[in-house]
Amino acid sequence: MGDKLRDDMGNHPLARTLVEQVMQAIKQRISARTLAPGAKLPSIRSFAEVMQVSKSTVVEAYDRLSAEGVILSRRGAGFFVTGQNSGHYTPLSLAEIGPKLDREVDPLWVSRQSLEAGEQYLKPGCGWMPASWMPEVPIRKALRNLSRANDAILTEYGSPLGLSELRQFLARRAATYGIEASPDQIMLAGSGTQAIDQLCRYLLEPGDCVIVDDPCYFNFHALLRAHRVKVVSVPFTPNGPDLVQFEQALKEHRPRLYITNSALHNPTGATLSPVVAHRVLKLSEQYDLTIIEDDIFADLEPEPAPRYAAFDGLDRVVHIGSFSKTLSASIRCGYIIARPEWIDGLVDLRIATSFGAGHFSAELVLSVLKDGGYRKHIEALRTRLAGVMSTTTTQLTNLGFKPWIEPRGGMFLWCELPEGVDATDLAQRALAQNVVLAPGSVFSLCKSANRFMRFNAAQAQDVRIFQTLAELL
Amino acid sequence: MGDKLRDDMGNHPLARTLVEQVMQAIKQRISARTLAPGAKLPSIRSFAEVMQVSKSTVVEAYDRLSAEGVILSRRGAGFFVTGQNSGHYTPLSLAEIGPKLDREVDPLWVSRQSLEAGEQYLKPGCGWMPASWMPEVPIRKALRNLSRANDAILTEYGSPLGLSELRQFLARRAATYGIEASPDQIMLAGSGTQAIDQLCRYLLEPGDCVIVDDPCYFNFHALLRAHRVKVVSVPFTPNGPDLVQFEQALKEHRPRLYITNSALHNPTGATLSPVVAHRVLKLSEQYDLTIIEDDIFADLEPEPAPRYAAFDGLDRVVHIGSFSKTLSASIRCGYIIARPEWIDGLVDLRIATSFGAGHFSAELVLSVLKDGGYRKHIEALRTRLAGVMSTTTTQLTNLGFKPWIEPRGGMFLWCELPEGVDATDLAQRALAQNVVLAPGSVFSLCKSANRFMRFNAAQAQDVRIFQTLAELL
């Protein structure tokens, strides 16, 4: 593993004594510089309250930390973090920073826990497939090819729109979903998320209103916070947004944007029906709404479902894609397909905020997409996913989870929890057992969402996950 | 060339007849969708004025375009762009879009012209070195190494802060400039520009005030536009900002941020003096100002000059770097070094707006930096730059240009123009001759800046540049 965080928290926290847990908590705060060198430690009383332990436990922990030279006691003044020149300085170290058990469960919670957790964590809550499911052979080949490219590709900025040949490929691929676009309507971006972010910067003013699905991909919530906009959620049905409430939201809030997933909805795995798609587009026209259609799970579909962009001809719809889910999350590459007159402004914004594009990501993605092995990989992936979806459904059902629908493809199962179980609570307790879950509260601002949880079937192939769930329930 | 734009404009525009130029201009507008299918063309009179040709020239151009089926005439109603269903539809094509001769000269002008111009263009105005000056051998080797990496590196998201080993390397490197930072105070970003953009998102509110140097790197102006902030410029002297006017600006505008280059200032090539650095930091403390120090030219310095971040200990200063100028602009990788308590918020913002980091860029950069060949490359680069700076100075001086200072390193020469020459006008006329220049007006909002121009000595090794300048002057 190149950059996995070694993680002292990887030890089972409950196996530690309470004193050790308090010591660990202080050390973590020092490493993360929540407590800077020289800073005063919390009082024994207040830290006992924070940690929910007795005062004598904190006293012992502080004493042992003093003995280790990590903190020092000043008579009458309290305890202080040892300074940089004392020789006992605790260097900042990633080794000390694992997933934070006490982090508030917010829309960033699953992302951070999934991205920061080391190898010893099981991640049925994360949004991607295991490395061993990805097409490593074509990627290695693409890297070797790139090592023989000319020096301009290796060292110069790419064109602002991004590699022309890849955009041509993407235009042909979009056509297979019924989306007619010229390569010059396609702009590459650093990732699917970055593509949506750039569109939001291009289209939104602070204070604007944006519609999302309830539930929706948690990072839409996180992203929209960064844009200082008002977010309105519309309940999602197995065929798309609830039309009555969608129209109500348009009337009431006059939103500028609607951000959604097509193909396979995240987290529900639902598929938009043609009737709903058509109706949403009519409403969009009536209320002057733009739709951002995030289609990053396209390759996982058994067969193409309706796309807003296909119905609408890219008039009110902007289409987003990336390769993180089926090719590699390590090669960062996403794209925007938009109406032609927006491209120039998007390019200006891209230059202003990240300057030129690189050749590497686009060349590698193109190289893999053109490789005969990639299509076979995708076909095998779909079959494999269908298999694990079925077994995971059985295992979850046996534990009392109830799938909301039976998705026609993809990796996600949106499940109602057994009676009386709170998703956030379960996720926090599972994290302490080295299992990262995705509680409903991160996908929805609605209270009842905490009766649900998203499972990634591709990441649920370890029996310890279900053992842990069974223990915790 | 992987993705250079084929460019019909690459033909010498003056070699075309006036009628052909008018036709070309219309076709370009259609390709770029400034004129959409079905749109009405400008009236003959008004387009004659725009193109500064006679009405009869436009009449002939419109007639020939009608004959080609590109436009059609409707009796009494004027000329219209042929619609999509006519069979004569002009497809959008990058082949038609080269540098736009009629694009307004704004802060994005040089970026777009430099990034979009094909191989036949000479670019003494651009901000990077020719591909042949870059360390291609270590890059090829790094790609081959990466092709043998394990599957997690090839396909999974990287950790949110970015490759730990690279951050350790950067911490050691920063220490050689006197900047003491732990690896956990370093966050990787998609580029130096993206690093600054993320900091602006983290630190600024719309309506805040930001100080920049006059002149400054043009993209600071473009970037700050995207943040809807008020920009105040303070004149730059050969030793740093003018202190009297700097304090005046702090008093009057209470800016939140000051964005500047250390090491080698862009565009002037000037170097901050210790006295000015110290004074600016004292003022920053007094007026609660944060400084973003963009240090992307560090490797081109003959020896290290003062850094704000070194003097200040990363209290009020955030340090930015990247590898686009000395390693590769094609591998996108920049970084932020900031006070520890800001890192968590920056990581959240990064996840929200671009999700995970990739392994590729960071692994490649690390691999090249660790390669023995890289240090030799940098040393050779400095010697080579010193040589071309000297010859370019001579050639420009012979033409009547007057260097503002003699920079101690880097690639930029900031020159006053010969009497009576306007930089914007010269740049526009040079672009028509396939030479991309960098007029003063893009670096400064101040009128008098148009008496200046930035030259990149590494890109000024073609005698045709000076021939063209001599002709145009």
Short mmCIF file of C-alpha atoms in Angstrom, two decimals, chain B residues 237-409:
data_model
loop_
_atom_site.label_atom_id
_atom_site.label_comp_id
_atom_site.label_asym_id
_atom_site.label_seq_id
_atom_site.Cartn_x
_atom_site.Cartn_y
_atom_site.Cartn_z
CA THR B 237 9.19 47.60 -6.14
CA PRO B 238 12.37 45.63 -6.88
CA ASN B 239 12.39 44.58 -3.18
CA GLY B 240 8.71 43.78 -2.58
CA PRO B 241 5.52 45.80 -2.22
CA ASP B 242 5.73 49.56 -1.68
CA LEU B 243 5.39 49.70 2.09
CA VAL B 244 3.73 53.10 2.38
CA GLN B 245 1.03 52.17 -0.09
CA PHE B 246 0.74 48.69 1.41
CA GLU B 247 -0.05 50.12 4.83
CA GLN B 248 -2.36 52.67 3.26
CA ALA B 249 -4.28 49.85 1.56
CA LEU B 250 -4.53 47.88 4.81
CA LYS B 251 -5.87 50.92 6.63
CA GLU B 252 -8.33 51.85 3.97
CA HIS B 253 -9.64 48.47 2.78
CA ARG B 254 -9.01 46.07 5.69
CA PRO B 255 -8.20 43.23 3.27
CA ARG B 256 -8.50 39.63 4.38
CA LEU B 257 -5.72 38.32 2.13
CA TYR B 258 -2.56 39.32 0.31
CA ILE B 259 -1.56 37.00 -2.57
CA THR B 260 1.98 37.29 -3.88
CA ASN B 261 4.94 35.35 -5.28
CA SER B 262 8.05 34.79 -3.26
CA ALA B 263 11.44 33.66 -4.58
CA LEU B 264 11.06 35.07 -8.09
CA HIS B 265 8.20 37.48 -8.59
CA ASN B 266 5.93 37.03 -11.60
CA PRO B 267 6.07 39.05 -13.89
CA THR B 268 8.94 41.24 -12.68
CA GLY B 269 11.52 38.66 -11.61
CA ALA B 270 12.12 40.76 -8.48
CA THR B 271 13.17 39.36 -5.10
CA LEU B 272 11.70 40.23 -1.73
CA SER B 273 14.22 41.79 0.67
CA PRO B 274 14.40 40.67 4.32
CA VAL B 275 13.56 44.18 5.51
CA VAL B 276 10.42 44.42 3.42
CA ALA B 277 9.39 40.87 4.35
CA HIS B 278 9.69 41.65 8.02
CA ARG B 279 7.79 44.93 7.70
CA VAL B 280 4.98 43.33 5.68
CA LEU B 281 4.60 40.62 8.33
CA LYS B 282 4.41 43.21 11.10
CA LEU B 283 1.73 45.08 9.20
CA SER B 284 -0.11 41.81 8.61
CA GLU B 285 -0.24 41.17 12.29
CA GLN B 286 -1.33 44.69 13.02
CA TYR B 287 -4.14 44.58 10.46
CA ASP B 288 -5.02 40.86 10.81
CA LEU B 289 -4.04 39.97 7.26
CA THR B 290 -3.28 36.47 5.92
CA ILE B 291 -0.60 36.10 3.24
CA ILE B 292 -0.69 33.47 0.50
CA GLU B 293 2.86 33.03 -0.74
CA ASP B 294 2.92 31.37 -4.15
CA ASP B 295 6.39 29.90 -4.51
CA ILE B 296 6.15 27.93 -7.73
CA PHE B 297 9.44 29.23 -9.15
CA ALA B 298 11.49 28.11 -6.15
CA ASP B 299 13.60 25.62 -8.10
CA LEU B 300 14.72 28.32 -10.54
CA GLU B 301 16.35 30.47 -7.85
CA PRO B 302 20.17 30.54 -7.88
CA GLU B 303 20.06 30.63 -4.06
CA PRO B 304 17.17 30.87 -1.62
CA ALA B 305 15.80 34.36 -0.92
CA PRO B 306 13.58 35.32 2.03
CA ARG B 307 10.19 33.65 2.33
CA TYR B 308 7.32 35.11 4.32
CA ALA B 309 6.52 31.60 5.58
CA ALA B 310 10.06 31.18 6.93
CA PHE B 311 10.03 34.48 8.81
CA ASP B 312 6.55 33.99 10.15
CA GLY B 313 6.55 30.29 11.03
CA LEU B 314 3.29 29.68 9.13
CA ASP B 315 1.26 31.72 11.53
CA ARG B 316 -0.19 34.31 9.15
CA VAL B 317 1.32 32.85 5.99
CA VAL B 318 0.21 29.97 3.80
CA HIS B 319 2.82 28.61 1.43
CA ILE B 320 1.98 27.23 -2.04
CA GLY B 321 4.12 25.24 -4.44
CA SER B 322 3.86 23.11 -7.56
CA PHE B 323 6.01 21.27 -10.08
CA SER B 324 4.56 22.62 -13.32
CA LYS B 325 7.48 24.91 -14.06
CA THR B 326 10.45 22.64 -13.51
CA LEU B 327 9.21 19.04 -13.64
CA SER B 328 6.07 18.77 -15.76
CA ALA B 329 2.93 20.79 -16.35
CA SER B 330 1.29 17.64 -17.62
CA ILE B 331 1.44 15.87 -14.23
CA ARG B 332 -0.93 18.08 -12.23
CA CYS B 333 0.30 18.42 -8.67
CA GLY B 334 0.52 21.36 -6.29
CA TYR B 335 0.51 21.70 -2.53
CA ILE B 336 -0.47 23.87 0.41
CA ILE B 337 1.58 24.28 3.58
CA ALA B 338 -0.61 25.83 6.25
CA ARG B 339 -1.08 26.18 9.99
CA PRO B 340 -2.15 22.81 11.44
CA GLU B 341 -5.61 23.86 12.52
CA TRP B 342 -6.60 24.78 8.97
CA ILE B 343 -5.76 21.42 7.41
CA ASP B 344 -8.89 19.62 8.53
CA GLY B 345 -11.16 22.27 7.05
CA LEU B 346 -9.15 22.31 3.83
CA VAL B 347 -9.45 18.53 3.55
CA ASP B 348 -13.21 18.74 4.03
CA LEU B 349 -13.40 21.35 1.31
CA ARG B 350 -11.25 19.26 -0.99
CA ILE B 351 -13.45 16.20 -0.52
CA ALA B 352 -16.62 18.24 -1.03
CA THR B 353 -15.38 19.86 -4.23
CA SER B 354 -13.21 17.22 -5.89
CA PHE B 355 -13.58 14.14 -3.71
CA GLY B 356 -10.49 11.95 -3.25
CA ALA B 357 -6.99 12.58 -4.45
CA GLY B 358 -5.44 10.29 -7.03
CA HIS B 359 -2.22 8.41 -6.46
CA PHE B 360 -0.80 8.93 -9.93
CA SER B 361 0.34 12.55 -9.94
CA ALA B 362 1.85 12.34 -6.48
CA GLU B 363 3.59 9.00 -7.12
CA LEU B 364 5.06 10.32 -10.37
CA VAL B 365 6.23 13.59 -8.85
CA LEU B 366 7.82 11.79 -5.91
CA SER B 367 9.52 9.33 -8.20
CA VAL B 368 11.05 12.12 -10.30
CA LEU B 369 12.04 14.25 -7.29
CA LYS B 370 13.86 11.29 -5.77
CA ASP B 371 15.63 10.52 -9.04
CA GLY B 372 19.25 11.64 -9.05
CA GLY B 373 18.67 13.00 -12.55
CA TYR B 374 16.28 15.66 -11.31
CA ARG B 375 18.80 17.65 -9.28
CA LYS B 376 21.21 17.64 -12.20
CA HIS B 377 18.39 18.73 -14.46
CA ILE B 378 17.61 21.70 -12.20
CA GLU B 379 21.24 22.77 -12.04
CA ALA B 380 21.58 22.58 -15.81
CA LEU B 381 18.30 24.45 -16.17
CA ARG B 382 19.52 27.38 -14.08
CA THR B 383 22.72 27.68 -16.09
CA ARG B 384 20.80 27.47 -19.33
CA LEU B 385 18.31 30.09 -18.15
CA ALA B 386 21.07 32.47 -17.11
CA GLY B 387 22.47 32.18 -20.63
CA VAL B 388 19.21 32.88 -22.46
CA MET B 389 18.31 35.70 -20.07
CA SER B 390 21.49 37.44 -21.10
CA THR B 391 21.02 37.01 -24.87
CA THR B 392 17.31 37.87 -24.69
CA THR B 393 18.10 41.04 -22.73
CA THR B 394 20.54 42.08 -25.44
CA GLN B 395 18.10 41.40 -28.24
CA LEU B 396 15.26 43.25 -26.54
CA THR B 397 17.49 46.17 -25.62
CA ASN B 398 18.57 46.43 -29.25
CA LEU B 399 14.91 46.79 -30.22
CA GLY B 400 14.43 49.61 -27.73
CA PHE B 401 12.90 47.56 -24.86
CA LYS B 402 14.18 48.50 -21.42
CA PRO B 403 14.32 45.80 -18.69
CA TRP B 404 12.81 47.08 -15.42
CA ILE B 405 15.44 45.20 -13.40
CA GLU B 406 18.02 42.52 -14.04
CA PRO B 407 16.45 39.46 -12.33
CA ARG B 408 18.79 37.20 -10.39
CA GLY B 409 17.14 34.10 -11.87
#
